[in-house]
PDB file of C-alpha atoms in Angstrom:
ATOM      1  CA  MET D   1       0.000   0.000   0.000  1.00 89.00           C
ATOM      2  CA  LYS D   2       1.204   3.483  -0.847  1.00 94.00           C
ATOM      3  CA  ALA D   3       1.829   5.968   1.946  1.00 97.00           C
ATOM      4  CA  ILE D   4      -1.261   7.763   3.236  1.00 98.00           C
ATOM      5  CA  TYR D   5      -0.681  11.500   3.653  1.00 98.00           C
ATOM      6  CA  LEU D   6      -3.186  13.351   5.820  1.00 98.00           C
ATOM      7  CA  THR D   7      -3.350  17.045   4.986  1.00 98.00           C
ATOM      8  CA  GLY D   8      -5.550  19.827   6.246  1.00 97.00           C
ATOM      9  CA  PHE D   9      -5.597  23.032   8.203  1.00 92.00           C
ATOM     10  CA  MET D  10      -4.362  23.161  11.795  1.00 86.00           C
ATOM     11  CA  GLY D  11      -7.069  21.797  14.059  1.00 86.00           C
ATOM     12  CA  ALA D  12      -8.697  19.629  11.376  1.00 93.00           C
ATOM     13  CA  GLY D  13      -7.738  16.445  13.258  1.00 93.00           C
ATOM     14  CA  LYS D  14      -4.771  15.137  11.269  1.00 96.00           C
ATOM     15  CA  THR D  15      -2.749  13.904  14.248  1.00 94.00           C
ATOM     16  CA  THR D  16      -5.677  12.337  16.113  1.00 96.00           C
ATOM     17  CA  ILE D  17      -7.183  10.728  13.028  1.00 97.00           C
ATOM     18  CA  GLY D  18      -3.763   9.589  11.830  1.00 98.00           C
ATOM     19  CA  LYS D  19      -3.066   7.761  15.102  1.00 98.00           C
ATOM     20  CA  ARG D  20      -6.397   5.975  14.968  1.00 98.00           C
ATOM     21  CA  LEU D  21      -6.073   5.192  11.254  1.00 98.00           C
ATOM     22  CA  GLY D  22      -2.633   3.692  11.892  1.00 98.00           C
ATOM     23  CA  GLU D  23      -4.099   1.468  14.618  1.00 98.00           C
ATOM     24  CA  VAL D  24      -6.947   0.272  12.400  1.00 98.00           C
ATOM     25  CA  LEU D  25      -4.736  -0.365   9.361  1.00 97.00           C
ATOM     26  CA  GLN D  26      -1.900  -1.682  11.547  1.00 98.00           C
ATOM     27  CA  LEU D  27       0.542   0.782  10.012  1.00 98.00           C
ATOM     28  CA  PRO D  28       3.158   2.996  11.642  1.00 98.00           C
ATOM     29  CA  VAL D  29       2.322   6.699  11.882  1.00 98.00           C
ATOM     30  CA  ILE D  30       4.785   9.547  11.528  1.00 98.00           C
ATOM     31  CA  ASP D  31       3.890  13.176  12.195  1.00 97.00           C
ATOM     32  CA  THR D  32       6.071  15.471  10.074  1.00 97.00           C
ATOM     33  CA  ASP D  33       6.093  18.267  12.669  1.00 95.00           C
ATOM     34  CA  ALA D  34       7.112  15.905  15.485  1.00 96.00           C
ATOM     35  CA  TYR D  35       9.750  14.358  13.229  1.00 97.00           C
ATOM     36  CA  ILE D  36      11.201  17.787  12.424  1.00 97.00           C
ATOM     37  CA  GLU D  37      11.270  18.701  16.121  1.00 97.00           C
ATOM     38  CA  GLN D  38      13.088  15.454  16.900  1.00 96.00           C
ATOM     39  CA  GLN D  39      15.616  15.861  14.078  1.00 95.00           C
ATOM     40  CA  VAL D  40      16.335  19.550  14.679  1.00 96.00           C
ATOM     41  CA  GLY D  41      16.106  19.419  18.476  1.00 97.00           C
ATOM     42  CA  LYS D  42      13.786  22.435  18.646  1.00 96.00           C
ATOM     43  CA  THR D  43      10.037  22.975  18.813  1.00 93.00           C
ATOM     44  CA  ILE D  44       8.267  24.258  15.717  1.00 92.00           C
ATOM     45  CA  ALA D  45       7.651  27.553  17.524  1.00 88.00           C
ATOM     46  CA  THR D  46      11.363  27.880  18.311  1.00 93.00           C
ATOM     47  CA  ILE D  47      12.327  27.114  14.702  1.00 95.00           C
ATOM     48  CA  PHE D  48       9.942  29.845  13.510  1.00 91.00           C
ATOM     49  CA  ALA D  49      11.259  32.305  16.116  1.00 91.00           C
ATOM     50  CA  GLU D  50      14.961  31.614  15.618  1.00 96.00           C
ATOM     51  CA  GLU D  51      15.231  30.590  11.973  1.00 96.00           C
ATOM     52  CA  GLY D  52      12.025  31.805  10.336  1.00 93.00           C
ATOM     53  CA  GLU D  53       9.272  30.190   8.322  1.00 91.00           C
ATOM     54  CA  GLU D  54      11.477  29.680   5.264  1.00 95.00           C
ATOM     55  CA  ALA D  55      13.885  27.480   7.234  1.00 96.00           C
ATOM     56  CA  PHE D  56      10.980  25.482   8.644  1.00 96.00           C
ATOM     57  CA  ARG D  57       9.576  24.930   5.126  1.00 96.00           C
ATOM     58  CA  ALA D  58      13.008  23.673   4.026  1.00 97.00           C
ATOM     59  CA  TYR D  59      13.001  21.165   6.911  1.00 97.00           C
ATOM     60  CA  GLU D  60       9.520  20.115   5.833  1.00 96.00           C
ATOM     61  CA  ARG D  61      10.652  19.428   2.244  1.00 97.00           C
ATOM     62  CA  GLU D  62      13.670  17.440   3.424  1.00 97.00           C
ATOM     63  CA  VAL D  63      11.680  15.339   5.886  1.00 96.00           C
ATOM     64  CA  LEU D  64       8.959  14.538   3.369  1.00 96.00           C
ATOM     65  CA  LYS D  65      11.552  13.030   1.020  1.00 96.00           C
ATOM     66  CA  LYS D  66      13.246  11.032   3.820  1.00 95.00           C
ATOM     67  CA  LEU D  67      10.106   9.284   5.032  1.00 97.00           C
ATOM     68  CA  PRO D  68       8.935   5.909   3.683  1.00 97.00           C
ATOM     69  CA  THR D  69       6.461   5.977   0.796  1.00 97.00           C
ATOM     70  CA  GLU D  70       4.798   2.627   1.484  1.00 97.00           C
ATOM     71  CA  HIS D  71       2.906   1.027   4.359  1.00 97.00           C
ATOM     72  CA  ILE D  72       2.770   4.155   6.521  1.00 98.00           C
ATOM     73  CA  VAL D  73       0.413   6.928   7.609  1.00 98.00           C
ATOM     74  CA  ILE D  74       2.014  10.376   7.519  1.00 98.00           C
ATOM     75  CA  THR D  75       0.313  13.270   9.269  1.00 98.00           C
ATOM     76  CA  THR D  76       1.523  16.573   7.892  1.00 97.00           C
ATOM     77  CA  GLY D  77       1.757  20.110   9.137  1.00 93.00           C
ATOM     78  CA  GLY D  78      -1.053  22.346   7.925  1.00 91.00           C
ATOM     79  CA  GLY D  79       1.253  24.368   5.677  1.00 93.00           C
ATOM     80  CA  ILE D  80       3.017  21.532   3.896  1.00 97.00           C
ATOM     81  CA  VAL D  81       0.736  22.098   0.901  1.00 97.00           C
ATOM     82  CA  ILE D  82       1.951  25.639   0.240  1.00 96.00           C
ATOM     83  CA  GLN D  83       4.966  24.228  -1.595  1.00 96.00           C
ATOM     84  CA  GLU D  84       4.154  22.851  -5.043  1.00 97.00           C
ATOM     85  CA  GLU D  85       7.073  20.424  -4.709  1.00 97.00           C
ATOM     86  CA  ASN D  86       5.499  18.863  -1.603  1.00 98.00           C
ATOM     87  CA  ARG D  87       2.055  18.535  -3.178  1.00 98.00           C
ATOM     88  CA  GLN D  88       3.519  16.814  -6.249  1.00 98.00           C
ATOM     89  CA  PHE D  89       5.670  14.502  -4.139  1.00 98.00           C
ATOM     90  CA  MET D  90       2.749  13.378  -1.961  1.00 98.00           C
ATOM     91  CA  ARG D  91       0.427  12.845  -4.938  1.00 97.00           C
ATOM     92  CA  LYS D  92       3.078  10.833  -6.776  1.00 97.00           C
ATOM     93  CA  HIS D  93       4.196   8.673  -3.845  1.00 97.00           C
ATOM     94  CA  GLY D  94       0.997   8.171  -1.905  1.00 97.00           C
ATOM     95  CA  ILE D  95      -2.669   8.730  -1.309  1.00 97.00           C
ATOM     96  CA  VAL D  96      -3.346  12.290  -0.218  1.00 98.00           C
ATOM     97  CA  ILE D  97      -6.362  12.736   2.028  1.00 98.00           C
ATOM     98  CA  TYR D  98      -7.505  16.257   2.810  1.00 98.00           C
ATOM     99  CA  LEU D  99      -9.262  16.490   6.167  1.00 98.00           C
ATOM    100  CA  HIS D 100     -11.571  19.449   5.754  1.00 96.00           C
ATOM    101  CA  CYS D 101     -13.081  21.258   8.727  1.00 94.00           C
ATOM    102  CA  GLU D 102     -15.312  24.300   8.611  1.00 92.00           C
ATOM    103  CA  LEU D 103     -13.690  27.524   9.733  1.00 87.00           C
ATOM    104  CA  HIS D 104     -16.104  28.137  12.633  1.00 84.00           C
ATOM    105  CA  GLU D 105     -15.188  24.741  14.068  1.00 87.00           C
ATOM    106  CA  LEU D 106     -11.463  25.382  13.597  1.00 82.00           C
ATOM    107  CA  PHE D 107     -11.892  28.656  15.535  1.00 77.00           C
ATOM    108  CA  ARG D 108     -13.530  26.728  18.357  1.00 78.00           C
ATOM    109  CA  ARG D 109     -10.884  23.988  18.423  1.00 72.00           C
ATOM    110  CA  LEU D 110      -7.889  26.363  18.343  1.00 71.00           C
ATOM    111  CA  MET D 111      -9.202  29.187  20.523  1.00 69.00           C
ATOM    112  CA  GLY D 112      -6.887  28.579  23.479  1.00 63.00           C
ATOM    113  CA  ASP D 113      -3.956  27.138  21.526  1.00 59.00           C
ATOM    114  CA  THR D 114      -0.778  29.187  22.000  1.00 54.00           C
ATOM    115  CA  THR D 115       1.549  26.735  20.236  1.00 57.00           C
ATOM    116  CA  ARG D 116       0.816  27.783  16.651  1.00 53.00           C
ATOM    117  CA  PRO D 117       3.516  30.173  15.389  1.00 51.00           C
ATOM    118  CA  LEU D 118       1.395  31.507  12.541  1.00 52.00           C
ATOM    119  CA  LEU D 119      -1.508  32.413  14.845  1.00 51.00           C
ATOM    120  CA  MET D 120      -0.036  34.586  17.543  1.00 50.00           C
ATOM    121  CA  GLU D 121      -2.218  37.688  17.270  1.00 53.00           C
ATOM    122  CA  ASN D 122      -5.586  38.403  15.703  1.00 57.00           C
ATOM    123  CA  LYS D 123      -6.261  34.694  15.384  1.00 67.00           C
ATOM    124  CA  LYS D 124      -9.605  34.800  13.589  1.00 75.00           C
ATOM    125  CA  SER D 125      -8.528  37.040  10.716  1.00 80.00           C
ATOM    126  CA  GLN D 126      -5.173  35.234  10.382  1.00 78.00           C
ATOM    127  CA  MET D 127      -6.868  31.839  10.374  1.00 78.00           C
ATOM    128  CA  LYS D 128      -9.430  32.917   7.796  1.00 87.00           C
ATOM    129  CA  GLN D 129      -6.739  34.348   5.525  1.00 89.00           C
ATOM    130  CA  LEU D 130      -4.467  31.274   5.796  1.00 87.00           C
ATOM    131  CA  PHE D 131      -7.396  28.888   5.391  1.00 91.00           C
ATOM    132  CA  GLU D 132      -8.661  30.608   2.242  1.00 94.00           C
ATOM    133  CA  GLN D 133      -5.145  30.869   0.815  1.00 95.00           C
ATOM    134  CA  ARG D 134      -4.451  27.146   1.299  1.00 95.00           C
ATOM    135  CA  LEU D 135      -7.876  25.788   0.348  1.00 96.00           C
ATOM    136  CA  PRO D 136      -7.144  25.355  -3.403  1.00 97.00           C
ATOM    137  CA  TRP D 137      -3.971  23.436  -2.541  1.00 97.00           C
ATOM    138  CA  TYR D 138      -5.778  21.186  -0.067  1.00 97.00           C
ATOM    139  CA  HIS D 139      -8.310  20.363  -2.778  1.00 97.00           C
ATOM    140  CA  GLU D 140      -5.549  18.827  -4.917  1.00 97.00           C
ATOM    141  CA  ALA D 141      -5.792  15.755  -2.639  1.00 97.00           C
ATOM    142  CA  HIS D 142      -7.030  12.442  -3.989  1.00 96.00           C
ATOM    143  CA  ILE D 143      -9.743  12.274  -1.320  1.00 96.00           C
ATOM    144  CA  THR D 144     -11.512  14.934   0.761  1.00 97.00           C
ATOM    145  CA  ILE D 145     -13.152  14.046   4.084  1.00 97.00           C
ATOM    146  CA  ASP D 146     -15.149  16.571   6.119  1.00 95.00           C
ATOM    147  CA  THR D 147     -14.236  16.253   9.809  1.00 94.00           C
ATOM    148  CA  THR D 148     -16.640  18.942  11.042  1.00 93.00           C
ATOM    149  CA  ASN D 149     -18.911  17.569  13.795  1.00 92.00           C
ATOM    150  CA  ARG D 150     -17.807  13.963  13.223  1.00 94.00           C
ATOM    151  CA  THR D 151     -16.201  11.477  15.576  1.00 95.00           C
ATOM    152  CA  VAL D 152     -12.705  10.147  15.024  1.00 96.00           C
ATOM    153  CA  ASN D 153     -14.006   6.590  14.576  1.00 97.00           C
ATOM    154  CA  ASP D 154     -16.601   7.714  12.021  1.00 97.00           C
ATOM    155  CA  ILE D 155     -13.946   9.562  10.004  1.00 97.00           C
ATOM    156  CA  VAL D 156     -11.519   6.622  10.159  1.00 98.00           C
ATOM    157  CA  GLU D 157     -14.256   4.178   9.076  1.00 97.00           C
ATOM    158  CA  THR D 158     -14.980   6.437   6.094  1.00 97.00           C
ATOM    159  CA  ILE D 159     -11.306   6.609   5.131  1.00 97.00           C
ATOM    160  CA  VAL D 160     -10.846   2.828   5.415  1.00 96.00           C
ATOM    161  CA  SER D 161     -13.964   2.227   3.340  1.00 95.00           C
ATOM    162  CA  LEU D 162     -12.795   4.652   0.641  1.00 94.00           C
ATOM    163  CA  LEU D 163      -9.321   3.109   0.581  1.00 93.00           C
ATOM    164  CA  LYS D 164     -10.771  -0.398   0.182  1.00 91.00           C
ATOM    165  CA  SER D 165     -13.144   0.604  -2.606  1.00 87.00           C
ATOM    166  CA  SER D 166     -10.746   2.851  -4.520  1.00 75.00           C
ATOM    167  CA  ARG D 167      -8.043   2.319  -7.108  1.00 67.00           C
ATOM    168  CA  PHE D 168      -5.307   3.026  -4.570  1.00 63.00           C
TER     169      PHE D 168
END
């Protein structure tokens, strides 16, 4: 089986759904952000603060190419899709699943989150702008699943069903 790449905006449920999907499919799960933190020895927030977003995006590109492309679930950072190179790589080497969540629900989920470097001030307008900017790139995925108001198990069951019935 090709790698399964979960994409989507921050708060859409990529990490949580990825863990559960890995359990159900009996596949290892790697989170690109956690992997970068482990490799670099800094948190994402620290990388942004000390090295900038451009450096972080370079780490993201490097990590994506290092990871296995078969028999694995890879949960990605919300901004991995902004680089054309990353979108092409994921589409070529795996099954890209966009986890969509409505903006009002993302606001609710991320309201108290202080760990997101791109959302430090004026969260709602920043989120809306980033969300709208990235939406066309998210829609390049092979499969789109709406996570708004759905349980993790329901979403995972849908993904498994689609994977079994698809050409992947």
